[in-house]
Amino acid sequence: MNPDDDGQINSDRLLEQYKLYVEMADRVSQRRDQSNRFYATLVAAFVALLVVMARLDVSTDTWSVVFGVVGAFGMAFSIVWFINIRSYRELNSAKFQIINDMEKLLPYAGYSKEWEILRPPGDSPRYIQLTRVEQFVPAVFFVFFLALLIYGAYRLMSG
């Protein structure tokens, strides 16, 4: 934050910028949540397609193609989902670095203190960031869809 003409930091302006930045960080988290719901819905649609197909009387070759196509598309969506989560994590990390810098100029540094409590120096962290946990979900689905693709290809080649 640049000082005013008299060399002093305008605390009102700093506080307004701080509030705006905290709100924007929250909005990024909300967008990440909406994005996760979108991808989870896509995965559910793929699984629903398989369930519907199971109720139909289709040939083995058709099943093999469906497994392969669903597996390939599912893997692609899982990769994009993973990249999306990492992107949101990096964006929020940058925002919170700026928020922590702003807090150095405020009377109390709430977010910085929160991180000190959650991640004490020299101690193993008690808190695992949600985005790190979230990354396992698309990875698990990637493996599931890879298995579908392999199974579909195997059935086509052996059938």
Tab-separated table of C-alpha atoms in Angstrom:
chain	number	residue	atom	x	y	z
A	1	MET	CA	0.000	0.000	0.000
A	2	ASN	CA	1.430	3.361	-0.960
A	3	PRO	CA	1.558	6.156	1.598
A	4	ASP	CA	-0.517	9.309	1.141
A	5	ASP	CA	1.067	12.677	0.349
A	6	ASP	CA	1.977	13.164	4.021
A	7	GLY	CA	3.748	9.777	4.157
A	8	GLN	CA	0.996	8.054	6.167
A	9	ILE	CA	-0.959	5.012	5.073
A	10	ASN	CA	-4.656	5.774	4.747
A	11	SER	CA	-6.153	3.208	7.132
A	12	ASP	CA	-9.708	3.651	5.821
A	13	ARG	CA	-8.614	2.943	2.277
A	14	LEU	CA	-6.512	-0.019	3.445
A	15	LEU	CA	-9.451	-1.443	5.394
A	16	GLU	CA	-11.748	-1.130	2.367
A	17	GLN	CA	-9.208	-2.844	0.127
A	18	TYR	CA	-8.755	-5.549	2.767
A	19	LYS	CA	-12.512	-6.163	2.988
A	20	LEU	CA	-12.747	-6.331	-0.799
A	21	TYR	CA	-9.858	-8.787	-1.038
A	22	VAL	CA	-11.338	-11.041	1.670
A	23	GLU	CA	-14.675	-10.994	-0.159
A	24	MET	CA	-12.989	-11.837	-3.465
A	25	ALA	CA	-11.121	-14.756	-1.845
A	26	ASP	CA	-14.455	-16.038	-0.552
A	27	ARG	CA	-15.959	-15.738	-4.033
A	28	VAL	CA	-13.125	-17.786	-5.507
A	29	SER	CA	-13.889	-20.493	-2.943
A	30	GLN	CA	-17.576	-20.372	-3.891
A	31	ARG	CA	-16.705	-20.682	-7.585
A	32	ARG	CA	-14.474	-23.644	-6.780
A	33	ASP	CA	-17.375	-25.284	-4.955
A	34	GLN	CA	-19.703	-24.680	-7.924
A	35	SER	CA	-17.086	-26.092	-10.266
A	36	ASN	CA	-16.765	-29.221	-8.123
A	37	ARG	CA	-20.537	-29.678	-8.212
A	38	PHE	CA	-20.492	-29.385	-12.002
A	39	TYR	CA	-17.843	-32.091	-12.368
A	40	ALA	CA	-19.544	-34.334	-9.804
A	41	THR	CA	-22.760	-33.987	-11.816
A	42	LEU	CA	-20.911	-35.011	-14.989
A	43	VAL	CA	-19.513	-38.074	-13.256
A	44	ALA	CA	-23.000	-38.937	-11.983
A	45	ALA	CA	-24.313	-38.600	-15.552
A	46	PHE	CA	-21.680	-41.043	-16.812
A	47	VAL	CA	-22.609	-43.528	-14.096
A	48	ALA	CA	-26.328	-43.010	-14.857
A	49	LEU	CA	-25.607	-43.749	-18.517
A	50	LEU	CA	-24.010	-47.036	-17.504
A	51	VAL	CA	-26.993	-47.898	-15.289
A	52	VAL	CA	-29.441	-47.146	-18.112
A	53	MET	CA	-27.366	-49.189	-20.516
A	54	ALA	CA	-27.376	-52.104	-18.047
A	55	ARG	CA	-31.172	-52.199	-18.241
A	56	LEU	CA	-31.138	-52.363	-22.041
A	57	ASP	CA	-30.567	-55.508	-24.001
A	58	VAL	CA	-27.438	-54.555	-25.931
A	59	SER	CA	-24.700	-56.609	-27.553
A	60	THR	CA	-21.328	-57.249	-25.970
A	61	ASP	CA	-19.652	-55.088	-28.601
A	62	THR	CA	-21.979	-52.183	-27.800
A	63	TRP	CA	-21.176	-52.540	-24.106
A	64	SER	CA	-17.471	-52.575	-24.869
A	65	VAL	CA	-17.744	-49.395	-26.924
A	66	VAL	CA	-19.834	-47.701	-24.214
A	67	PHE	CA	-17.264	-48.664	-21.550
A	68	GLY	CA	-14.475	-47.323	-23.734
A	69	VAL	CA	-16.215	-44.056	-24.601
A	70	VAL	CA	-17.398	-43.397	-21.032
A	71	GLY	CA	-13.926	-44.306	-19.753
A	72	ALA	CA	-12.164	-41.970	-22.181
A	73	PHE	CA	-14.502	-39.028	-21.574
A	74	GLY	CA	-14.482	-39.655	-17.831
A	75	MET	CA	-10.690	-39.647	-17.765
A	76	ALA	CA	-10.600	-36.381	-19.714
A	77	PHE	CA	-13.100	-34.739	-17.349
A	78	SER	CA	-11.172	-36.045	-14.333
A	79	ILE	CA	-7.965	-34.448	-15.632
A	80	VAL	CA	-9.698	-31.123	-16.308
A	81	TRP	CA	-11.357	-31.289	-12.865
A	82	PHE	CA	-7.973	-31.878	-11.199
A	83	ILE	CA	-6.404	-28.964	-13.087
A	84	ASN	CA	-9.378	-26.770	-12.171
A	85	ILE	CA	-8.980	-27.520	-8.452
A	86	ARG	CA	-5.237	-26.765	-8.601
A	87	SER	CA	-5.914	-23.509	-10.419
A	88	TYR	CA	-8.409	-22.364	-7.788
A	89	ARG	CA	-5.986	-23.368	-5.026
A	90	GLU	CA	-3.186	-21.319	-6.573
A	91	LEU	CA	-5.479	-18.336	-7.109
A	92	ASN	CA	-6.704	-18.408	-3.510
A	93	SER	CA	-3.155	-18.900	-2.195
A	94	ALA	CA	-2.065	-15.744	-3.998
A	95	LYS	CA	-5.064	-13.836	-2.655
A	96	PHE	CA	-4.314	-14.914	0.905
A	97	GLN	CA	-0.647	-13.955	0.547
A	98	ILE	CA	-1.841	-10.461	-0.338
A	99	ILE	CA	-4.372	-10.490	2.515
A	100	ASN	CA	-1.591	-11.511	4.921
A	101	ASP	CA	0.577	-8.653	3.626
A	102	MET	CA	-2.297	-6.219	4.155
A	103	GLU	CA	-2.801	-7.533	7.679
A	104	LYS	CA	0.710	-6.429	8.600
A	105	LEU	CA	-0.614	-2.864	8.359
A	106	LEU	CA	-3.804	-3.559	10.347
A	107	PRO	CA	-4.195	-3.665	14.143
A	108	TYR	CA	-4.873	-7.418	14.175
A	109	ALA	CA	-3.840	-10.042	11.625
A	110	GLY	CA	-6.665	-12.597	11.918
A	111	TYR	CA	-5.872	-14.761	8.895
A	112	SER	CA	-2.154	-14.806	9.664
A	113	LYS	CA	-2.887	-15.800	13.268
A	114	GLU	CA	-5.252	-18.526	12.040
A	115	TRP	CA	-2.430	-20.065	9.984
A	116	GLU	CA	-0.054	-19.868	12.955
A	117	ILE	CA	-2.565	-21.854	15.006
A	118	LEU	CA	-3.312	-24.391	12.277
A	119	ARG	CA	0.306	-24.868	11.165
A	120	PRO	CA	2.675	-24.336	14.080
A	121	PRO	CA	6.336	-23.974	13.025
A	122	GLY	CA	8.352	-27.175	13.318
A	123	ASP	CA	5.218	-29.169	14.065
A	124	SER	CA	3.347	-31.394	11.673
A	125	PRO	CA	0.298	-29.548	10.378
A	126	ARG	CA	-2.979	-30.410	12.069
A	127	TYR	CA	-4.903	-28.899	9.213
A	128	ILE	CA	-4.911	-30.290	5.693
A	129	GLN	CA	-6.117	-27.807	3.115
A	130	LEU	CA	-9.428	-28.777	1.566
A	131	THR	CA	-8.072	-28.329	-1.959
A	132	ARG	CA	-5.414	-30.953	-1.228
A	133	VAL	CA	-8.120	-33.404	-0.162
A	134	GLU	CA	-10.347	-32.384	-3.095
A	135	GLN	CA	-7.640	-33.410	-5.551
A	136	PHE	CA	-8.061	-37.051	-4.546
A	137	VAL	CA	-11.663	-37.124	-5.804
A	138	PRO	CA	-10.897	-36.576	-9.507
A	139	ALA	CA	-7.867	-38.873	-9.136
A	140	VAL	CA	-10.085	-41.690	-7.838
A	141	PHE	CA	-12.557	-41.138	-10.662
A	142	PHE	CA	-9.698	-41.068	-13.170
A	143	VAL	CA	-8.662	-44.551	-12.009
A	144	PHE	CA	-12.288	-45.741	-12.210
A	145	PHE	CA	-12.684	-44.421	-15.756
A	146	LEU	CA	-9.294	-45.823	-16.761
A	147	ALA	CA	-10.470	-49.231	-15.553
A	148	LEU	CA	-13.649	-48.849	-17.635
A	149	LEU	CA	-11.604	-47.949	-20.697
A	150	ILE	CA	-9.254	-50.904	-20.237
A	151	TYR	CA	-12.155	-53.265	-19.586
A	152	GLY	CA	-14.003	-52.019	-22.678
A	153	ALA	CA	-10.906	-52.410	-24.840
A	154	TYR	CA	-10.252	-55.872	-23.419
A	155	ARG	CA	-13.822	-56.976	-24.178
A	156	LEU	CA	-13.601	-55.640	-27.723
A	157	MET	CA	-10.314	-57.406	-28.413
A	158	SER	CA	-11.308	-60.701	-26.827
A	159	GLY	CA	-14.873	-60.805	-28.066
